Coordinates of C-alpha atoms and ligand atoms in Angstrom, one line a residue:
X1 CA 118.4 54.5 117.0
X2 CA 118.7 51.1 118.1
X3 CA 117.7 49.5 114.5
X4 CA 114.5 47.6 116.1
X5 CA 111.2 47.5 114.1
X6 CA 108.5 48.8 116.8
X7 CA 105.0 48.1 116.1
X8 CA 103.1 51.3 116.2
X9 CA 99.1 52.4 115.5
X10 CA 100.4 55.8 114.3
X11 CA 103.4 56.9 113.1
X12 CA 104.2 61.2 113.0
X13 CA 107.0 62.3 111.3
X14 CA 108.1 65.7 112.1
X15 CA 111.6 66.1 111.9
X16 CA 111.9 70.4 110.8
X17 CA 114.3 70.8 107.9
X18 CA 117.7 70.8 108.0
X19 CA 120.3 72.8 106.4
X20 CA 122.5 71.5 103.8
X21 CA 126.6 71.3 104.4
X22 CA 127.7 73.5 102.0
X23 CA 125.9 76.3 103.6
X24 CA 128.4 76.2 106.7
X25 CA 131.5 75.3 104.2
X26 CA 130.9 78.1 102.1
X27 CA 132.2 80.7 104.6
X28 CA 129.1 83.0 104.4
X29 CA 127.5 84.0 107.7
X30 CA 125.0 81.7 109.0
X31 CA 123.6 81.1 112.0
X32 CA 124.0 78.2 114.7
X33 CA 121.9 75.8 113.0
X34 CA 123.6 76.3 109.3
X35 CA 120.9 78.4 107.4
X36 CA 122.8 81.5 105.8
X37 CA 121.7 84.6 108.0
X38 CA 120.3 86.9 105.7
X39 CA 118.4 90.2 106.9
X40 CA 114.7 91.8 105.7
X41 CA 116.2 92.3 102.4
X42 CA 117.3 88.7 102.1
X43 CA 120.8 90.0 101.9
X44 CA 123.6 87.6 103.2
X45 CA 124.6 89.7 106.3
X46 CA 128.8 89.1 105.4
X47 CA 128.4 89.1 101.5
X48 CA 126.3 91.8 100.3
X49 CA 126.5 90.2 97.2
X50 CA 124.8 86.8 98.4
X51 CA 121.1 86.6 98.7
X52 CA 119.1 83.8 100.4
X53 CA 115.1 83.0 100.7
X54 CA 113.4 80.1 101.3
X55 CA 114.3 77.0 103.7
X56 CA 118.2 77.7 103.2
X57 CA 117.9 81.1 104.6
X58 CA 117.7 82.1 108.6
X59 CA 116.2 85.9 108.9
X60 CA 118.4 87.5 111.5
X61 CA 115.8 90.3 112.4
X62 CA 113.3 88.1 112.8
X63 CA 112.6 84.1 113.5
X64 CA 110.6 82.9 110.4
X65 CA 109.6 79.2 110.0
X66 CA 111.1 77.2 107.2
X67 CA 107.8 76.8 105.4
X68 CA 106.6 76.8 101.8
X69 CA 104.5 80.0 102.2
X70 CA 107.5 82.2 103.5
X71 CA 109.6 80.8 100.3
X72 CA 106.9 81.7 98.1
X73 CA 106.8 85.4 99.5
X74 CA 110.1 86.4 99.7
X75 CA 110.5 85.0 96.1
X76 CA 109.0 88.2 94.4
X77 CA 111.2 90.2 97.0
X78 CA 114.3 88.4 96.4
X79 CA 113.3 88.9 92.1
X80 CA 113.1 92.8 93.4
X81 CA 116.5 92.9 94.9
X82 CA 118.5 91.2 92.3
X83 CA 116.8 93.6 89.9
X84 CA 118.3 96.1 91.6
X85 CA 121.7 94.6 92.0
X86 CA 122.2 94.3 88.7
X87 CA 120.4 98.2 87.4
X88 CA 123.7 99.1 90.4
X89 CA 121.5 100.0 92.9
X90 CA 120.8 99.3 96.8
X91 CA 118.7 96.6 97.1
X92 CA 115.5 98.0 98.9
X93 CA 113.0 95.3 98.6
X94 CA 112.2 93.7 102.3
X95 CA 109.8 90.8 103.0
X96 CA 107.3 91.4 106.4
X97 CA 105.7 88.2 107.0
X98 CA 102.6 88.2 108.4
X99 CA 102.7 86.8 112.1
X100 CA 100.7 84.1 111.6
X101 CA 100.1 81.6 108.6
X102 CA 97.2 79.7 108.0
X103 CA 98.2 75.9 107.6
X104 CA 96.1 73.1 106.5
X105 CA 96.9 70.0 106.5
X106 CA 94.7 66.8 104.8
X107 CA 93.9 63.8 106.8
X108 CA 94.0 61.6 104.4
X109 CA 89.6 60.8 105.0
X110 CA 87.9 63.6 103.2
X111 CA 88.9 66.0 106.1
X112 CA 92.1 68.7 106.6
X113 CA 93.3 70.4 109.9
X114 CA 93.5 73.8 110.0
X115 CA 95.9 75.9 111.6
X116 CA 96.4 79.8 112.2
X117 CA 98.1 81.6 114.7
X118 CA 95.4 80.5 118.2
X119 CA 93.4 79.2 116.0
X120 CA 92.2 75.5 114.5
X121 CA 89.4 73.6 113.1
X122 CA 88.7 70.7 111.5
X123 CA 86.5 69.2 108.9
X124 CA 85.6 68.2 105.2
X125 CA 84.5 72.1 104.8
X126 CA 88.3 72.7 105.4
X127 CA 89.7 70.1 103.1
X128 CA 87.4 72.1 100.3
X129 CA 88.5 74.9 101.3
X130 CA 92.5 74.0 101.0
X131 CA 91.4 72.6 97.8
X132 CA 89.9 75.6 96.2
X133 CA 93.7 77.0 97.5
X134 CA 95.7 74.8 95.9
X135 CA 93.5 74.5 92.6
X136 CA 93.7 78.4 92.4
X137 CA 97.1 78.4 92.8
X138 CA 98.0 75.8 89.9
X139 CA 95.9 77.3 88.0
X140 CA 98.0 80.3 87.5
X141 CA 100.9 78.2 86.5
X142 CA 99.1 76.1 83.8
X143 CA 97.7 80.0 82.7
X144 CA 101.4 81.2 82.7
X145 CA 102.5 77.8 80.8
X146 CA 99.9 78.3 78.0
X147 CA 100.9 82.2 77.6
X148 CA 104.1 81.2 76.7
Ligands
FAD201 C1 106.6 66.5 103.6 C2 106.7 68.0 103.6 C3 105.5 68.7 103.7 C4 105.4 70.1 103.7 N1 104.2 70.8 103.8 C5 104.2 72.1 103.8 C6 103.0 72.8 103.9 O1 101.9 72.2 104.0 N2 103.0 74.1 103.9 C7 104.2 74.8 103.8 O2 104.1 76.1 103.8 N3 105.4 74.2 103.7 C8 105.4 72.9 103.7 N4 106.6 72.2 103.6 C9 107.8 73.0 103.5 C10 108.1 73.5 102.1 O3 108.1 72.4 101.2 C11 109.4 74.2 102.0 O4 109.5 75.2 103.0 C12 109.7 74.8 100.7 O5 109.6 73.8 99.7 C13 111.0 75.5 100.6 O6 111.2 76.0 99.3 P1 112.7 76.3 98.8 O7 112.5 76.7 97.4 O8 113.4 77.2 99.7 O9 113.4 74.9 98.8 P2 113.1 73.5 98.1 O10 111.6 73.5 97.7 O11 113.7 72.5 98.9 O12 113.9 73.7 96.7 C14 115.3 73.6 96.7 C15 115.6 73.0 95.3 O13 117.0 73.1 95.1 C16 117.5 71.9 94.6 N5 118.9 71.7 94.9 C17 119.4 71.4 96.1 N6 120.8 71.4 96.1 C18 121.1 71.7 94.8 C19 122.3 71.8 94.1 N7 123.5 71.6 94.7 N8 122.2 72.1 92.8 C20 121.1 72.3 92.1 N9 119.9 72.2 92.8 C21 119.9 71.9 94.1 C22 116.6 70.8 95.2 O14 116.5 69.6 94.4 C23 115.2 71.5 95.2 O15 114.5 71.4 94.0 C24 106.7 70.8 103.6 C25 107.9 70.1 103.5 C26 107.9 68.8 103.5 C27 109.2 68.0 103.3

């Protein structure tokens, strides 16, 4: 805050996200920290017509993290709902997260961190395994690039 350069051994950023202005400007519900409050159907809870997933949304049934694995999974559901906005029905698609999430995290010297629910480990066995994750999930983009 002050401006001064520190020196430092290690530097951790973890800052969390943030939610971005227009969220609160816009008038739709959202909760205290700015995230439009959606509910299981990632339905704006004051504009049925508004749908949220991902980091800009704040489940209001539940707390959910603002992490890449719950965007991904409530992408198909939010598909699913707009779907059925559009055929003029009630959308009935609802994301249930798991509780936990597995997280892994590389270290930058051939090892990863891994992290679910109680449980963590560490080592170059889980580096290859979050790389056999990531490679597999690629994969089915460059497979849905060169269908098209
Ligand atoms: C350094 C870092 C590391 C992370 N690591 C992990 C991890 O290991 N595992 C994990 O699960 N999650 C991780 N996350 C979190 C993850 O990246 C987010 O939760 C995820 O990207 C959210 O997806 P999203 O589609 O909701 O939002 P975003 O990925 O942020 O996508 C929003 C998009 O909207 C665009 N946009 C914004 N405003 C406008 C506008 N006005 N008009 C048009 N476009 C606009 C942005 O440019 C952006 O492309 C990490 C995040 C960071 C920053």
């Amino acid at each position: 805050g002050g401006g001064s350069l520190e020196p430092a051994d290690l530097v951790i950023a973890a800052t969390g996200s943030a939610a971005p202005g227009w969220a609160r400007a816009s008038g739709v519900a959202t909760d205290a920290g700015g995230f439009l409050s959606v509910d299981a159907h990632h339905r704006s809870v004051s504009h049925p017509r508004i749908f949220a997933a991902g980091d800009v949304a704040a489940r209001t049934d539940r707390a959910l993290a603002h992490a890449g694995v719950h965007a991904v999974f409530a992408g198909p559901v939010l598909a699913a709902n707009l779907r059925h906005m559009l055929a003029g029905e009630t959308p009935r698609a609802a994301y249930h997260p798991r509780w936990n999430s597995l997280y892994l995290m590389n270290t930058g010297d051939g090892s990863a961190i891994l992290s679910y629910g109680p449980l963590s480990a560490q080592g170059s066995w889980v580096l290859a395994l979050k790389h056999w994750i990531d490679k597999r999930w690629i994969a089915k983009y460059a497979a849905l690039a060169k269908s098209e």
